[in-house]
Amino acid sequence: MADFKKSTVYQIYPKSFYDTNDDGIGDLKGVTAKLDYIKDLGVDYIWLTPFFVSPQNDNGYDVEDYYHIDKRYGTMQDFEELAQEAQKRGIRLMLDMVFNHTSTKHQWFQKALSGDEKYKNYYIFKKGKKAGVPPTNWESKFGGNAWEYVEKFDEYYLHLFDVTQADLNWDNEEVRKEMQKIIKFWMKKGVKGFRFDVVNLISKGAFEDDYQGDGRRFYTDGPNIHRYLKELHETTFGTDAEIITVGEMSSTSIENCYEYAGEKSNELSMVFSFHHLKVDFMGNEKWVMVPFDFQKLKHIIFQWQTKMCQHNAWNAVFWCNHDQPRVVSRFGNTEKYWKESAKMLATVIHCLRGTPYIYQGEEIGMTNANFTHISQYKDVESLNHFKILQQKGLSAENAYSILQIHSRDNSRTPIQWTAEKNAGFTKGTPWIEVIKNYTHINVESQINDENSIFNHYKKLIQLRKENNIIAYGDFEALAENHSAIFAYKRTYQGETLLVINNFYGYEVTWDTEMNLSQYQCILSNYAESKIENILTLRPYESIVLKK
Ligand code: TEU
Ligand code: CA
């Protein structure tokens, strides 16, 4: 069995990974073409974001058919070839199951719209409160009310995301059976991992107006969620011990995560939570411009590490994915200390207790897009909020500044393979612009450079494999109130690991109150790091010490 505690997962957003037929859109053949690169990095799993048939209003998170591959990405044969080639290299595939909603183009929804009661019951249709007033005041995550009116029925359907993403009715057993069938279909194709999109939103509670928030408290970690996950486990992936699973938990509580990812819960192997990535929000409000709160960031990560450990539950640990801005732009430095800060951020995550996820391009320190015109943005969420911000009275200039920080497109630009045209991603016109810094930030310039960010990631992945303490050790927070240091301790069978990082671009000191003379430095992002009991760390300096 693949030991997921020693494994690292690499996330691929195929659309922006590598294009083999020059239509400007990355494809499955493009993933196969780059498997040796991924193998060289040393990861164990590839998580592929959805490539199923879809109108692509939310880049594939709006699924029209779960059993077929969207032509833009290739064919089933391409998928099978990818699976075989990955297997040859000891890499397993993790697929993205979008089960909270389907595209409104899905035949189930189309049948529902035609009035077929069976299929209407697959979704959540409700009467309005009165003429012209939706059933509840809940807000869609992409802006606007979460209900769409269907005149024919004089009813509304629920869409927590885009209006073309209709929420499924998981309280209907037939829906749950359909989901099981889909998982089994992909299991038969040899798939050994599943990521479940916003899976903690599938069990809806009361349909009531929310006067305290946007409605999320009524459907997040809902009343039957644990039952539905246990059922999914029992009927599908739980029958194969080799399969690993991760649930994307939106606005979840840690108490629920003990159960979602508890060693004995029979739900999922691990969870993504996002509280540590809201430290540059205002509460739940993402579309604002505020500096990130370092103390809060530390506090949240420390709390999840400590408590999940105490409860024998497992985290997925990460900074980046296709919904998040690039971490080096967000918490690091893209100028003078680009390399040092990117390596420091990598070390912080990869030595934690949990399975690390790397999002494509992170391993070479890719940055935010810094788009300056709305025509460069493609994401439905960004396009909607650009309008909403201006309706709220912000100038276009201010709205742009906010998009530059928070837009999901920041991480969706093409992978920068080389210094050639379009960063070697395509010979056609890329579906979204390539970032101009590809001339110096690219894969080619890093794979053979011993000191590159890429090679630092490679070392971290190896360290986890070679050191049980990284995979299995307990966690303890250090320097909790220090204004610039992010440090923690791991312990396992008499060994101790200290992970000490300067999170800022200036020199800092920290009196460790420990005797560090017996420790050995096993990783650093500077040529030579001085180890003293009162530590002085240079800008973004990061060291890993072992005893
Ligand atoms: O994302 C869930 C989600 O709620 C957020 O990551 C969301 O993008 C963000 O909070 C908005 O500010 C998942 C997928 O990862 C995302 O790409 C999809 O758009 C979404 O579900 C709907 O399927
Ligand atoms: Ca293509």
XYZ file of C-alpha atoms and ligand atoms in Angstrom:
571
model
C 0.000 0.000 0.000
C 1.159 3.405 -0.790
C 1.764 5.147 2.505
C 0.025 8.472 2.147
C 1.846 9.844 5.177
C 5.114 9.539 3.275
C 3.635 10.656 -0.026
C 3.462 13.969 -1.797
C 0.702 14.889 -4.233
C 1.223 17.078 -7.285
C -1.834 18.926 -8.540
C -2.296 19.391 -12.271
C -4.721 21.824 -13.833
C -4.590 20.226 -17.294
C -5.880 23.284 -19.123
C -2.730 25.206 -18.200
C -0.194 22.411 -17.987
C 1.007 21.514 -21.473
C -0.645 21.725 -24.887
C 0.254 19.035 -27.434
C -1.985 19.983 -30.364
C -1.472 23.735 -30.313
C -5.082 24.755 -29.799
C -3.932 26.810 -26.818
C -5.475 24.464 -24.245
C -3.438 22.018 -22.217
C -4.523 18.390 -22.631
C -4.143 14.871 -21.212
C -1.462 14.009 -23.754
C 0.380 17.012 -22.379
C 0.374 15.441 -18.925
C 1.693 12.168 -20.345
C 4.402 14.072 -22.206
C 5.657 15.588 -18.955
C 5.540 12.501 -16.721
C 9.301 12.229 -16.601
C 9.480 15.741 -15.203
C 6.944 14.824 -12.522
C 8.790 11.609 -11.781
C 12.018 13.568 -11.406
C 10.352 15.819 -8.841
C 9.649 12.637 -6.893
C 5.923 12.870 -6.151
C 3.729 9.819 -5.647
C 0.340 11.025 -6.851
C -0.981 13.350 -9.500
C -4.306 14.980 -8.716
C -5.921 15.993 -11.991
C -8.622 18.669 -11.829
C -11.768 17.767 -13.823
C -11.370 16.862 -17.500
C -14.889 15.440 -17.923
C -17.353 16.694 -20.531
C -18.266 20.212 -19.496
C -19.343 23.551 -20.948
C -16.344 24.933 -18.997
C -18.187 27.796 -17.354
C -16.158 26.977 -14.258
C -13.285 25.277 -16.084
C -14.661 21.778 -15.678
C -16.141 22.079 -12.177
C -19.431 22.189 -14.055
C -19.676 18.551 -15.159
C -22.022 17.578 -17.960
C -21.034 13.903 -18.129
C -18.928 12.130 -15.499
C -18.150 9.140 -17.714
C -16.610 10.837 -20.737
C -13.643 13.045 -21.405
C -14.068 16.529 -22.747
C -12.783 16.661 -26.323
C -10.696 19.702 -25.465
C -8.626 17.501 -23.125
C -8.517 14.417 -25.347
C -10.089 10.965 -25.412
C -10.597 7.997 -23.091
C -7.673 6.399 -24.895
C -5.498 9.355 -23.926
C -6.591 8.891 -20.340
C -5.788 5.182 -20.389
C -2.413 5.858 -21.907
C -1.717 8.439 -19.205
C -2.742 5.951 -16.513
C -0.444 3.271 -17.932
C 2.524 5.573 -18.383
C 2.058 6.952 -14.879
C 1.908 3.459 -13.446
C 5.164 2.531 -15.190
C 6.775 5.363 -13.282
C 5.189 4.472 -9.961
C 2.891 7.494 -10.034
C -0.779 7.126 -9.116
C -3.691 9.179 -10.329
C -6.160 11.042 -8.165
C -9.337 12.245 -9.893
C -11.509 15.181 -8.950
C -15.106 14.257 -8.158
C -17.445 17.224 -8.339
C -20.469 15.829 -6.543
C -22.084 18.832 -4.895
C -23.487 20.020 -8.206
C -23.660 19.248 -11.925
C -23.683 21.501 -14.926
C -27.186 22.573 -15.921
C -26.274 20.929 -19.247
C -26.110 17.534 -17.569
C -28.858 15.276 -18.911
C -30.266 14.893 -15.386
C -30.854 18.605 -15.154
C -32.153 18.778 -18.707
C -34.667 16.034 -17.885
C -35.586 17.883 -14.709
C -36.274 21.017 -16.722
C -38.462 19.029 -19.089
C -40.645 18.245 -16.053
C -39.501 14.662 -15.321
C -40.216 14.332 -11.576
C -37.579 11.662 -11.032
C -34.883 14.028 -12.177
C -36.368 17.132 -10.602
C -35.815 15.262 -7.396
C -32.100 14.947 -8.210
C -31.816 18.695 -7.594
C -33.115 21.214 -5.094
C -36.189 22.969 -6.452
C -38.250 25.150 -4.105
C -41.063 27.666 -4.210
C -40.177 31.303 -3.623
C -41.193 33.039 -0.389
C -43.608 35.087 -2.435
C -43.774 36.331 -6.008
C -40.320 37.406 -7.102
C -38.622 36.487 -3.786
C -36.291 33.473 -3.742
C -36.722 30.729 -1.079
C -33.846 32.083 1.036
C -31.442 35.016 0.978
C -28.365 32.797 0.555
C -25.552 34.124 -1.563
C -23.783 32.234 -4.320
C -20.024 31.859 -3.736
C -19.539 33.507 -7.088
C -21.773 36.488 -6.272
C -25.512 37.198 -6.320
C -28.414 35.178 -4.892
C -27.963 31.392 -4.828
C -31.392 30.635 -6.343
C -32.383 30.771 -9.998
C -36.000 31.140 -11.051
C -37.547 28.665 -13.488
C -40.704 30.176 -14.863
C -42.159 26.932 -16.128
C -42.429 25.548 -12.580
C -42.704 28.869 -10.775
C -39.881 27.469 -8.659
C -36.226 28.141 -8.018
C -33.268 25.779 -8.081
C -30.307 26.122 -5.732
C -26.816 26.888 -7.038
C -24.223 27.594 -4.366
C -21.755 28.344 -7.174
C -22.415 29.565 -10.728
C -25.977 29.663 -12.024
C -24.959 26.856 -14.431
C -23.885 24.647 -11.471
C -27.088 23.205 -9.954
C -26.783 21.650 -6.480
C -27.614 17.961 -6.234
C -30.088 16.598 -3.718
C -28.044 14.137 -1.665
C -31.018 13.315 0.529
C -32.327 11.430 -2.490
C -30.904 7.920 -2.343
C -30.935 7.638 -6.131
C -28.487 10.529 -6.333
C -26.147 8.826 -3.880
C -26.321 5.627 -5.953
C -25.399 7.588 -9.090
C -22.348 8.989 -7.307
C -21.289 5.514 -6.203
C -21.567 4.301 -9.777
C -19.278 7.061 -10.994
C -16.586 6.261 -8.440
C -16.745 2.556 -9.257
C -16.402 3.330 -12.957
C -13.129 5.192 -12.362
C -11.903 2.624 -9.838
C -12.199 0.009 -12.585
C -9.863 2.143 -14.674
C -7.188 1.796 -12.019
C -7.623 5.169 -10.355
C -6.114 5.098 -6.847
C -7.085 8.475 -5.499
C -10.091 10.749 -5.297
C -10.434 14.380 -4.358
C -13.980 15.372 -3.497
C -14.887 18.916 -4.416
C -16.642 20.982 -1.689
C -17.900 17.712 -0.273
C -18.862 19.138 3.121
C -21.618 21.149 1.408
C -23.594 18.183 0.071
C -25.928 17.727 3.044
C -28.268 20.687 3.221
C -29.967 21.559 6.486
C -32.803 24.000 7.012
C -33.725 26.332 4.165
C -33.906 29.513 6.205
C -32.872 33.086 5.682
C -29.497 33.934 7.145
C -29.376 37.290 8.902
C -25.846 36.764 10.202
C -24.064 35.711 7.043
C -24.380 34.448 3.495
C -26.224 31.236 4.343
C -23.240 28.925 4.699
C -24.100 27.956 8.266
C -27.196 26.175 6.946
C -25.422 23.834 4.540
C -21.777 23.589 5.703
C -20.922 20.328 7.535
C -24.662 19.619 7.248
C -26.835 17.206 9.256
C -26.195 13.985 7.279
C -22.698 14.677 6.045
C -20.917 12.012 8.080
C -23.508 9.407 7.199
C -23.161 10.135 3.483
C -19.369 9.973 3.588
C -19.370 6.709 5.528
C -21.798 5.292 3.005
C -19.597 6.376 0.107
C -16.584 4.851 1.824
C -18.349 1.574 2.483
C -19.828 1.162 -0.976
C -16.900 2.373 -3.098
C -13.291 3.332 -2.323
C -13.311 1.762 1.159
C -13.145 -1.629 -0.518
C -9.634 -0.915 -1.843
C -6.994 -0.202 0.805
C -4.707 1.305 -1.811
C -7.034 4.184 -2.527
C -6.446 7.528 -0.845
C -9.072 10.253 -0.620
C -9.133 13.921 0.236
C -12.168 16.068 0.870
C -12.219 19.752 0.081
C -13.854 21.227 3.184
C -15.242 24.673 2.664
C -15.541 26.848 5.840
C -15.450 23.693 7.939
C -14.957 23.260 11.679
C -12.024 21.350 13.113
C -14.398 19.179 15.154
C -16.000 17.911 11.973
C -12.572 17.269 10.471
C -11.619 14.922 13.324
C -14.415 12.771 11.989
C -13.957 13.359 8.231
C -10.309 12.370 8.408
C -10.112 10.330 11.582
C -8.026 7.207 11.372
C -10.960 5.041 12.404
C -13.874 7.021 10.990
C -14.158 5.254 7.645
C -14.798 8.511 5.834
C -11.786 10.059 4.053
C -7.997 9.786 4.302
C -7.514 13.523 4.779
C -8.989 17.000 4.440
C -8.214 20.345 2.889
C -9.265 23.224 5.100
C -8.845 26.886 4.199
C -8.823 28.936 7.383
C -5.081 29.581 7.090
C -5.641 31.065 3.637
C -8.175 33.616 4.815
C -5.625 35.619 6.769
C -5.681 38.280 4.050
C -9.492 38.494 4.040
C -11.767 40.582 6.241
C -13.667 37.835 8.053
C -15.146 35.801 5.227
C -14.911 38.697 2.772
C -12.289 37.890 0.164
C -12.699 40.910 -2.144
C -10.791 43.375 -0.025
C -7.198 44.529 0.181
C -5.632 43.957 3.590
C -2.114 42.828 4.504
C -1.887 39.237 5.728
C -2.016 38.642 9.460
C 1.079 36.624 10.330
C 0.071 35.864 13.922
C -3.263 34.572 12.752
C -1.619 32.447 10.071
C 0.650 30.802 12.621
C -2.094 30.400 15.154
C -4.418 28.648 12.698
C -1.771 26.283 11.338
C -0.534 25.460 14.849
C -4.042 24.815 16.049
C -4.875 22.449 13.173
C -1.571 20.649 13.518
C -1.901 20.137 17.251
C -5.545 19.219 17.430
C -5.678 16.964 14.388
C -2.697 15.124 15.865
C -4.392 14.787 19.261
C -7.480 13.369 17.562
C -5.603 11.012 15.305
C -6.866 12.714 12.178
C -4.920 13.628 9.066
C -4.476 16.944 7.223
C -3.631 17.705 3.644
C -1.085 20.543 3.932
C -0.727 23.168 1.224
C -0.381 26.824 0.265
C -1.490 26.672 -3.342
C -4.152 25.307 -5.627
C -6.070 26.450 -8.691
C -8.290 28.696 -6.531
C -5.535 30.454 -4.610
C -3.081 33.171 -5.564
C 0.552 32.124 -5.863
C 2.147 31.784 -2.449
C 5.429 33.508 -3.261
C 3.430 36.620 -4.231
C 1.116 36.252 -1.269
C 3.400 35.547 1.701
C 6.866 35.753 0.162
C 8.869 38.126 -1.983
C 8.927 38.248 -5.779
C 11.935 40.545 -6.082
C 15.237 40.350 -4.254
C 14.357 37.316 -2.120
C 12.226 35.407 -4.605
C 14.286 32.234 -4.334
C 14.881 32.357 -0.575
C 11.247 33.084 0.241
C 9.873 30.431 -2.132
C 12.132 27.830 -0.515
C 11.265 28.970 2.995
C 7.536 28.694 2.269
C 8.048 25.216 0.842
C 9.923 24.087 3.948
C 7.227 25.428 6.281
C 4.592 23.249 4.586
C 6.560 20.118 3.772
C 7.841 19.456 7.285
C 4.378 19.665 8.844
C 2.339 16.681 9.939
C 0.116 15.934 6.937
C 0.330 15.024 3.276
C 1.834 17.905 1.277
C 0.267 19.049 -1.982
C 2.216 20.969 -4.608
C 0.282 22.911 -7.200
C 1.805 22.961 -10.683
C 4.310 25.779 -11.078
C 4.732 26.243 -7.323
C 7.867 24.087 -7.520
C 9.523 26.682 -9.759
C 8.297 29.697 -7.784
C 5.685 30.933 -10.257
C 4.168 34.284 -9.289
C 0.798 36.006 -9.544
C -0.309 37.096 -13.004
C -0.583 40.846 -12.330
C -3.119 41.288 -15.120
C -4.042 44.907 -15.714
C -7.141 44.616 -17.895
C -10.424 42.774 -17.410
C -10.060 41.149 -20.842
C -7.113 39.176 -19.471
C -9.257 37.580 -16.761
C -11.167 34.390 -17.567
C -12.548 33.147 -14.263
C -16.303 33.520 -13.728
C -15.714 34.456 -10.088
C -13.342 37.289 -11.020
C -15.587 38.570 -13.797
C -18.619 38.617 -11.477
C -16.831 40.277 -8.581
C -15.224 42.884 -10.824
C -18.760 44.070 -11.565
C -20.001 43.689 -8.001
C -17.091 45.722 -6.599
C -17.857 48.571 -8.965
C -21.569 48.393 -8.165
C -20.526 48.847 -4.548
C -18.864 52.092 -5.587
C -15.217 51.116 -6.001
C -13.300 52.657 -8.864
C -12.151 50.332 -11.646
C -8.613 51.004 -10.472
C -9.342 49.767 -6.949
C -11.276 46.790 -8.281
C -8.232 45.864 -10.368
C -5.933 46.066 -7.368
C -8.162 43.600 -5.525
C -8.345 41.205 -8.491
C -4.566 41.298 -8.804
C -4.313 39.982 -5.273
C -7.207 37.564 -5.036
C -8.230 36.384 -8.508
C -8.135 32.642 -9.047
C -6.635 33.343 -12.472
C -3.367 34.182 -10.710
C -2.624 30.496 -10.482
C -4.246 29.424 -13.740
C -1.735 30.866 -16.181
C 0.264 28.405 -18.312
C 3.187 26.540 -16.805
C 6.422 28.225 -17.728
C 8.430 25.429 -19.281
C 11.085 27.342 -21.197
C 12.204 30.852 -22.158
C 10.784 30.368 -25.647
C 7.591 31.931 -27.004
C 4.529 31.273 -24.788
C 6.919 29.752 -22.258
C 6.939 26.581 -24.349
C 3.359 25.829 -23.246
C 1.836 25.961 -26.739
C 2.677 26.952 -30.280
C -0.852 28.315 -30.625
C -2.514 31.110 -28.677
C -2.815 30.214 -24.984
C -6.369 30.313 -23.597
C -5.111 32.618 -20.868
C -2.037 34.820 -21.086
C 1.386 33.583 -20.069
C 3.053 35.665 -17.332
C 5.813 37.807 -18.793
C 8.434 36.693 -16.284
C 8.653 33.287 -18.034
C 11.915 34.435 -19.599
C 13.625 33.961 -16.234
C 11.135 31.860 -14.242
C 10.851 28.544 -16.082
C 11.378 24.819 -15.632
C 14.269 24.530 -18.054
C 16.455 26.944 -16.112
C 15.811 25.141 -12.819
C 16.013 21.402 -13.362
C 19.789 21.328 -13.654
C 20.504 24.062 -11.141
C 21.414 22.509 -7.795
C 20.291 25.677 -5.988
C 16.944 26.117 -7.703
C 13.551 26.209 -6.052
C 12.719 23.053 -7.991
C 15.606 21.201 -6.388
C 14.591 22.427 -2.963
C 11.145 20.877 -3.444
C 12.809 17.707 -4.635
C 14.846 17.544 -1.442
C 11.793 18.111 0.734
C 9.900 15.284 -0.958
C 12.888 12.992 -0.416
C 13.338 14.059 3.204
C 9.770 12.987 3.977
C 10.450 9.573 2.478
C 13.701 9.092 4.361
C 12.686 10.495 7.750
C 9.908 8.809 9.660
C 9.841 11.789 11.954
C 8.516 14.024 9.155
C 5.851 11.537 8.170
C 4.790 10.246 11.570
C 6.133 12.596 14.235
C 4.050 14.572 16.709
C 3.789 18.329 16.419
C 4.614 21.125 18.817
C 4.445 24.861 18.135
C 7.473 27.050 18.932
C 8.018 30.808 19.172
C 4.267 31.303 19.077
C 4.354 35.026 19.723
C 7.495 35.938 17.792
C 6.681 38.628 15.236
C 8.683 37.097 12.371
C 9.632 33.506 13.169
C 7.578 30.510 12.085
C 8.989 27.567 14.004
C 7.876 24.162 15.165
C 9.135 20.924 16.569
C 8.413 17.356 15.531
C 9.202 14.359 17.712
C 9.261 10.651 16.981
C 10.839 7.673 18.706
C 13.548 9.646 20.464
C 14.295 11.905 17.514
C 13.610 15.630 17.349
C 13.257 17.872 14.339
C 13.255 21.666 14.524
C 11.888 23.627 11.589
C 12.813 27.283 11.944
C 11.899 29.983 9.458
C 12.192 33.727 9.151
C 8.972 34.763 7.407
C 10.235 38.260 6.579
C 12.758 40.102 4.386
C 14.897 41.416 7.248
C 17.276 39.889 9.763
C 15.741 38.634 13.013
C 16.964 37.023 16.199
C 15.290 34.452 18.371
C 16.480 33.114 21.675
C 15.580 29.451 21.277
C 16.228 28.688 24.984
C 17.445 25.323 23.709
C 20.847 23.782 23.403
C 21.260 23.411 19.655
C 24.792 22.034 19.731
C 23.635 18.425 19.316
C 21.586 19.248 16.264
C 22.582 18.775 12.676
C 21.303 21.055 9.928
C 19.695 18.812 7.291
C 18.244 21.538 5.067
C 18.699 25.267 4.583
C 18.037 27.870 1.919
C 21.356 29.672 2.420
C 24.813 28.336 1.579
C 25.857 28.176 5.210
C 23.605 28.632 8.199
C 25.031 29.505 11.599
C 23.463 27.463 14.378
C 23.599 29.137 17.793
C 21.258 28.937 20.748
C 20.352 32.551 20.153
C 19.650 32.363 16.467
C 20.114 35.164 13.981
C 18.293 34.476 10.767
C 18.878 36.316 7.520
C 15.966 37.432 5.262
C 13.617 34.475 4.741
C 16.231 32.110 6.119
C 14.904 28.630 6.736
C 16.648 25.783 8.524
C 15.728 22.243 9.459
C 17.660 20.769 12.377
C 17.671 17.178 13.508
C 18.825 15.386 16.657
O -13.813 25.348 -4.744
C -14.584 25.585 -3.625
C -14.595 26.948 -3.065
O -15.569 27.321 -2.423
C -13.477 27.881 -3.158
O -12.231 27.437 -3.330
C -13.846 28.980 -4.064
O -13.213 28.917 -5.290
C -13.467 30.247 -3.374
O -13.890 30.194 -2.062
C -14.141 31.396 -3.993
O -13.646 32.551 -3.418
C -14.083 24.228 -5.508
C -13.135 24.168 -6.682
O -11.825 23.998 -6.225
C -13.328 25.389 -7.507
O -12.405 25.488 -8.559
C -14.736 25.368 -8.025
O -15.012 26.555 -8.711
C -15.757 25.185 -6.902
O -15.400 24.197 -5.973
C -17.091 24.774 -7.483
O -17.025 23.471 -7.974
Ca -4.604 21.101 -26.627
